[in-house]
Coordinates of C-alpha atoms in Angstrom, one line a residue:
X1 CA -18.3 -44.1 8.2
X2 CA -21.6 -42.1 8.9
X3 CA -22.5 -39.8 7.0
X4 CA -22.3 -35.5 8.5
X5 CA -26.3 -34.7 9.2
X6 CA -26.5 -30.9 8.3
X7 CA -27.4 -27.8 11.0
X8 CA -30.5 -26.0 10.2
X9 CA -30.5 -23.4 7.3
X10 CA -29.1 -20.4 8.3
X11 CA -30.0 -16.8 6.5
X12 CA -30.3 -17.1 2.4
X13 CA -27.5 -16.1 0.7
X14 CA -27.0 -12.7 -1.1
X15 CA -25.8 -12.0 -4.4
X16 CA -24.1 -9.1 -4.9
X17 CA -22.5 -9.1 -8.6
X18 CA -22.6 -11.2 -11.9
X19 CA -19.4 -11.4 -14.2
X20 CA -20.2 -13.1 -18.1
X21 CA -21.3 -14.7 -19.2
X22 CA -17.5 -16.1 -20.9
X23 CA -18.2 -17.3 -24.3
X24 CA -20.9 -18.7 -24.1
X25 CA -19.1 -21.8 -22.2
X26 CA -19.9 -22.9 -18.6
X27 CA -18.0 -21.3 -15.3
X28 CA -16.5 -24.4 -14.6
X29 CA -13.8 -23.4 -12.1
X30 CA -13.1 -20.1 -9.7
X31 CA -10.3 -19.4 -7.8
X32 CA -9.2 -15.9 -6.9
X33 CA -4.9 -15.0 -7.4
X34 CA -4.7 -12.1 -5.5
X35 CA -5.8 -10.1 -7.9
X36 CA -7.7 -11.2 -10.3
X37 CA -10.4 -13.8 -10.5
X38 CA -9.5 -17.1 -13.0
X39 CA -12.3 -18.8 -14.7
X40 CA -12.3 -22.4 -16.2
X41 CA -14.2 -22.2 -18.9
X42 CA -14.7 -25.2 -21.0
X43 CA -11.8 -24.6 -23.5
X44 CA -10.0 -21.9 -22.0
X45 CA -9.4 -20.2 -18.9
X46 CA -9.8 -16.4 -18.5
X47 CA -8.4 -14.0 -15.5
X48 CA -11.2 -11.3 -15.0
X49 CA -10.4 -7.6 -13.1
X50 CA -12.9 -8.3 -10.2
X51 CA -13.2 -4.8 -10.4
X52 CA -14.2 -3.9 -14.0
X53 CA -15.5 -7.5 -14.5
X54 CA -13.1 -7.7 -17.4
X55 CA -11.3 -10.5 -19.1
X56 CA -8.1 -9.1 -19.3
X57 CA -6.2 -13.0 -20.2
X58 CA -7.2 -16.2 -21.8
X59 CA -5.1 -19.5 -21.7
X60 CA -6.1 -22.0 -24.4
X61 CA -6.4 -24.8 -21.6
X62 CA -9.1 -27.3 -21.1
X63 CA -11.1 -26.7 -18.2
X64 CA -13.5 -29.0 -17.0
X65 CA -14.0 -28.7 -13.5
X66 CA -12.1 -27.3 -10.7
X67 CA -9.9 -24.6 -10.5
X68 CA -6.9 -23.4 -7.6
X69 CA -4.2 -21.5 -6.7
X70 CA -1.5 -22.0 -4.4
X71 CA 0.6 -18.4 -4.7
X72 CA 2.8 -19.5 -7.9
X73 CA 1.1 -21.8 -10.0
X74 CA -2.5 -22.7 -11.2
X75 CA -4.2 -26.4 -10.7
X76 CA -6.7 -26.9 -13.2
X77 CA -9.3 -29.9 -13.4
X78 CA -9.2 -31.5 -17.0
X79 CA -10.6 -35.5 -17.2
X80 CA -8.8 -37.5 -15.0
X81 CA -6.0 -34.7 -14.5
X82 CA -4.8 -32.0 -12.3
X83 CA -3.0 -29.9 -14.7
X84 CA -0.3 -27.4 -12.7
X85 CA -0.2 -24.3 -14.6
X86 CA 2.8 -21.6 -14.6
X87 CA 1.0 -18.4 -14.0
X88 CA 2.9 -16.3 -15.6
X89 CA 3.8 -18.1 -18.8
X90 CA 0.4 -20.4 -18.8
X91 CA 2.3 -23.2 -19.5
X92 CA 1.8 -26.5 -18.0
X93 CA 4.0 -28.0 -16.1
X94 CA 2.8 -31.4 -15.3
X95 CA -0.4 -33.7 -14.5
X96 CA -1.3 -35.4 -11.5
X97 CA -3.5 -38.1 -11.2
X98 CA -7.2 -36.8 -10.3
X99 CA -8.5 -38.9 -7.6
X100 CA -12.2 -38.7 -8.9
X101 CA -10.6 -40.0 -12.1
X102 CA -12.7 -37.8 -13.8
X103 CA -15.8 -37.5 -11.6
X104 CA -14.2 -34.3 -10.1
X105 CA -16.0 -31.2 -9.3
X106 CA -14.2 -28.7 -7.5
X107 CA -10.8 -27.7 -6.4
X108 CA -8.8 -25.7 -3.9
X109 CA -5.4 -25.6 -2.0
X110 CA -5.1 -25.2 1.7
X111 CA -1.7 -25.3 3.7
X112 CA 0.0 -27.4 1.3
X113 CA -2.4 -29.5 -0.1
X114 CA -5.2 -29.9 -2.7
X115 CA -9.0 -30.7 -2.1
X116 CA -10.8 -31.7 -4.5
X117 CA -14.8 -31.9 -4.7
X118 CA -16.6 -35.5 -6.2
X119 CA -20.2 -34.5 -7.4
X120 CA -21.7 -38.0 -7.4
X121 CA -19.7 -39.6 -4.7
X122 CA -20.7 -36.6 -2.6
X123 CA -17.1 -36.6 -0.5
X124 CA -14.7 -33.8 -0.4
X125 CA -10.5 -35.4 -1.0
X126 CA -7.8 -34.2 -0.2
X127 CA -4.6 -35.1 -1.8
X128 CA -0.9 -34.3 -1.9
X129 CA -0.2 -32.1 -4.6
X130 CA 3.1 -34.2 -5.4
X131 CA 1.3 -37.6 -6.4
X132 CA -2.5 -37.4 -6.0
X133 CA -2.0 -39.4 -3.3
X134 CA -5.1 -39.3 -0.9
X135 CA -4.7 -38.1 2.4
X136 CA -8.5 -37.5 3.3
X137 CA -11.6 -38.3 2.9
X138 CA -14.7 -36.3 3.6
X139 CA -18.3 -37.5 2.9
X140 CA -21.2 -35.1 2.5
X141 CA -25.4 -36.0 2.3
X142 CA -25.4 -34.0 -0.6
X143 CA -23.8 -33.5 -4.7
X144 CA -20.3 -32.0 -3.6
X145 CA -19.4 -28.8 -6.5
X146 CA -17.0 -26.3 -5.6
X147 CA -15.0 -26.3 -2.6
X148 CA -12.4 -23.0 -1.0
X149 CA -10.8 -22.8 2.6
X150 CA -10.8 -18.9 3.6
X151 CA -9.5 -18.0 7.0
X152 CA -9.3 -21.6 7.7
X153 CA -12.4 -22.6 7.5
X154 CA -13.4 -25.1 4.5
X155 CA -16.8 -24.2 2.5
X156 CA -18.4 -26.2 -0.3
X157 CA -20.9 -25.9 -2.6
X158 CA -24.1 -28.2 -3.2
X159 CA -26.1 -28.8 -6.0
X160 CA -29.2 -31.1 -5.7
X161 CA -32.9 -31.0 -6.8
X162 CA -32.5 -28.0 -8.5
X163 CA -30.9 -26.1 -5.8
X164 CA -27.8 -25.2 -3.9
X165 CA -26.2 -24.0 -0.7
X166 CA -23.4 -23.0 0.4
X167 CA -22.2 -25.1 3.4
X168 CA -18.9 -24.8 6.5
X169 CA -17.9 -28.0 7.3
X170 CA -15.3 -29.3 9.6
X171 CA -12.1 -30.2 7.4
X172 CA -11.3 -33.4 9.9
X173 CA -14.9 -34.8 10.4
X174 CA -16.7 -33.4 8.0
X175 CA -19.1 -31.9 10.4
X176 CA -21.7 -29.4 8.4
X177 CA -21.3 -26.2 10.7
X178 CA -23.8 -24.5 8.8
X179 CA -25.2 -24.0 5.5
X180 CA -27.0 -21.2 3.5
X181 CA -29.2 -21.6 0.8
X182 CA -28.6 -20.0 -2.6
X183 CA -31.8 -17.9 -4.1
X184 CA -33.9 -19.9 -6.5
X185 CA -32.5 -20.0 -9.7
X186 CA -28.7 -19.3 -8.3
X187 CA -26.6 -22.5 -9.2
X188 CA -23.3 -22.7 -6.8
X189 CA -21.0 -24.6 -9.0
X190 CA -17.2 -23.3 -8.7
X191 CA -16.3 -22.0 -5.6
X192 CA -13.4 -19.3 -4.2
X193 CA -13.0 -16.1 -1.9
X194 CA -11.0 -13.5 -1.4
X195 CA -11.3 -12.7 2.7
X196 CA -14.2 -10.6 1.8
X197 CA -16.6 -12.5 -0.6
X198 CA -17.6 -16.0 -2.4
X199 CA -17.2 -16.0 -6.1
X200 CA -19.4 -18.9 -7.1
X201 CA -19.4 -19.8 -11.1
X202 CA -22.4 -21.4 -12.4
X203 CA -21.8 -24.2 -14.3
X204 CA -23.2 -24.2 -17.7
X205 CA -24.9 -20.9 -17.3
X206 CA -21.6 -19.5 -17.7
X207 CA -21.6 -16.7 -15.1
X208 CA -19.6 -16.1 -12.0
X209 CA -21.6 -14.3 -9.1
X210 CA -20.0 -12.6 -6.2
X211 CA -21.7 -13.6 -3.2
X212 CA -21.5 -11.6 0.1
X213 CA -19.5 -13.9 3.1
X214 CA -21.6 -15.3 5.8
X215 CA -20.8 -14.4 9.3
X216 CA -19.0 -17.5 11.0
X217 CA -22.0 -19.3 13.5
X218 CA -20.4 -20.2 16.7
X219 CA -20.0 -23.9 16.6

């Protein structure tokens, strides 16, 4: 399989808020409820008020990489897990079987399904949220971090050479439909959205930054 060539950069990408940083531990994971905004953060996970940029709940739940949310429950990136979290009591359910086997990055659910981000292997998965068993494989040119589906339309984050962008792709070829870059110094490692906005943690600084949304480019 060939790997996707990118389109040209589009317009740099704007930054509009910072939340943290949250304990001093790294932003692993994003994903947005609803209503608030759940971080992975190394041993815990917090829901922050977008609004306030308060923590208003921990979990005491290891959180290594991605994070999701598919309307009732939590998925949570830990090793070579998928932990699926109750939201409302914050207890775990069950595992499944992460495909990366630990090499994960990020995470997100889409129409019934997980994706889930491999840095290193540079391919976006998609799995059935029953088993782990994959469905889909998408390969990228670059380190693949955090990955969301708004409207749609798949984005994923990149992190390579020091520096990052946030890319559309195609979620059945894997097409790049067009990428922005991140400012220097801005590291896209979680990745989420709610209609109006990316929130895009950053990894081991420990911050979540609300980035405005990119117009859609006509393909």
């Amino acid at each position: 399989m060939s790997t996707p060539t990118p389109s040209p950069s589009n317009d740099l990408l704007i930054v509009q808020r910072e939340y943290g940083p949250f304990d001093d531990k790294p932003a692993n994971g994003v994903t947005h409820d609803g209503q608030r905004l759940w971080v992975g953060s190394g041993d815990r996970m917090h829901a922050v008020d977008p609004s306030a940029g308060e923590v208003v709940r921990t979990l005491p739940l290891s959180a290594d990489a991605g994070t999701a949310f598919d309307g009732t429950h939590l998925y949570q990136l830990t090793g070579d897990q998928i932990q699926v979290v109750e939201l409302e009591t914050g207890e775990v359910q069950r595992s499944i079987p992460a495909p990366g086997g630990g090499r994960d990055s990020g995470l997100t659910w889409a129409e019934g399904t997980l994706w889930v981000g491999q840095f290193r292997d540079r391919t976006i998965i998609q799995i059935d949220p029953e088993d782990g068993a994959v469905l889909k494989t998408l390969r990228s040119d670059r380190f693949v971090t955090g990955v969301t589906f708004v409207d749609g339309e798949l984005w994923h984050g990149t992190l390579e050479n020091e520096s990052s962008e946030l890319r559309r792709i195609d979620p059945h070829s894997g097409a790049v439909l067009q990428s922005h870059p991140a400012p220097p110094g801005v590291t896209i490692a979680g990745l989420s959205s709610d209609g109006q906005q990316f929130f895009c943690g950053s990894g081991y600084e420990g911050r979540v930054r609300t980035i405005a949304r990119p117009e859609t480019t006509s393909e």
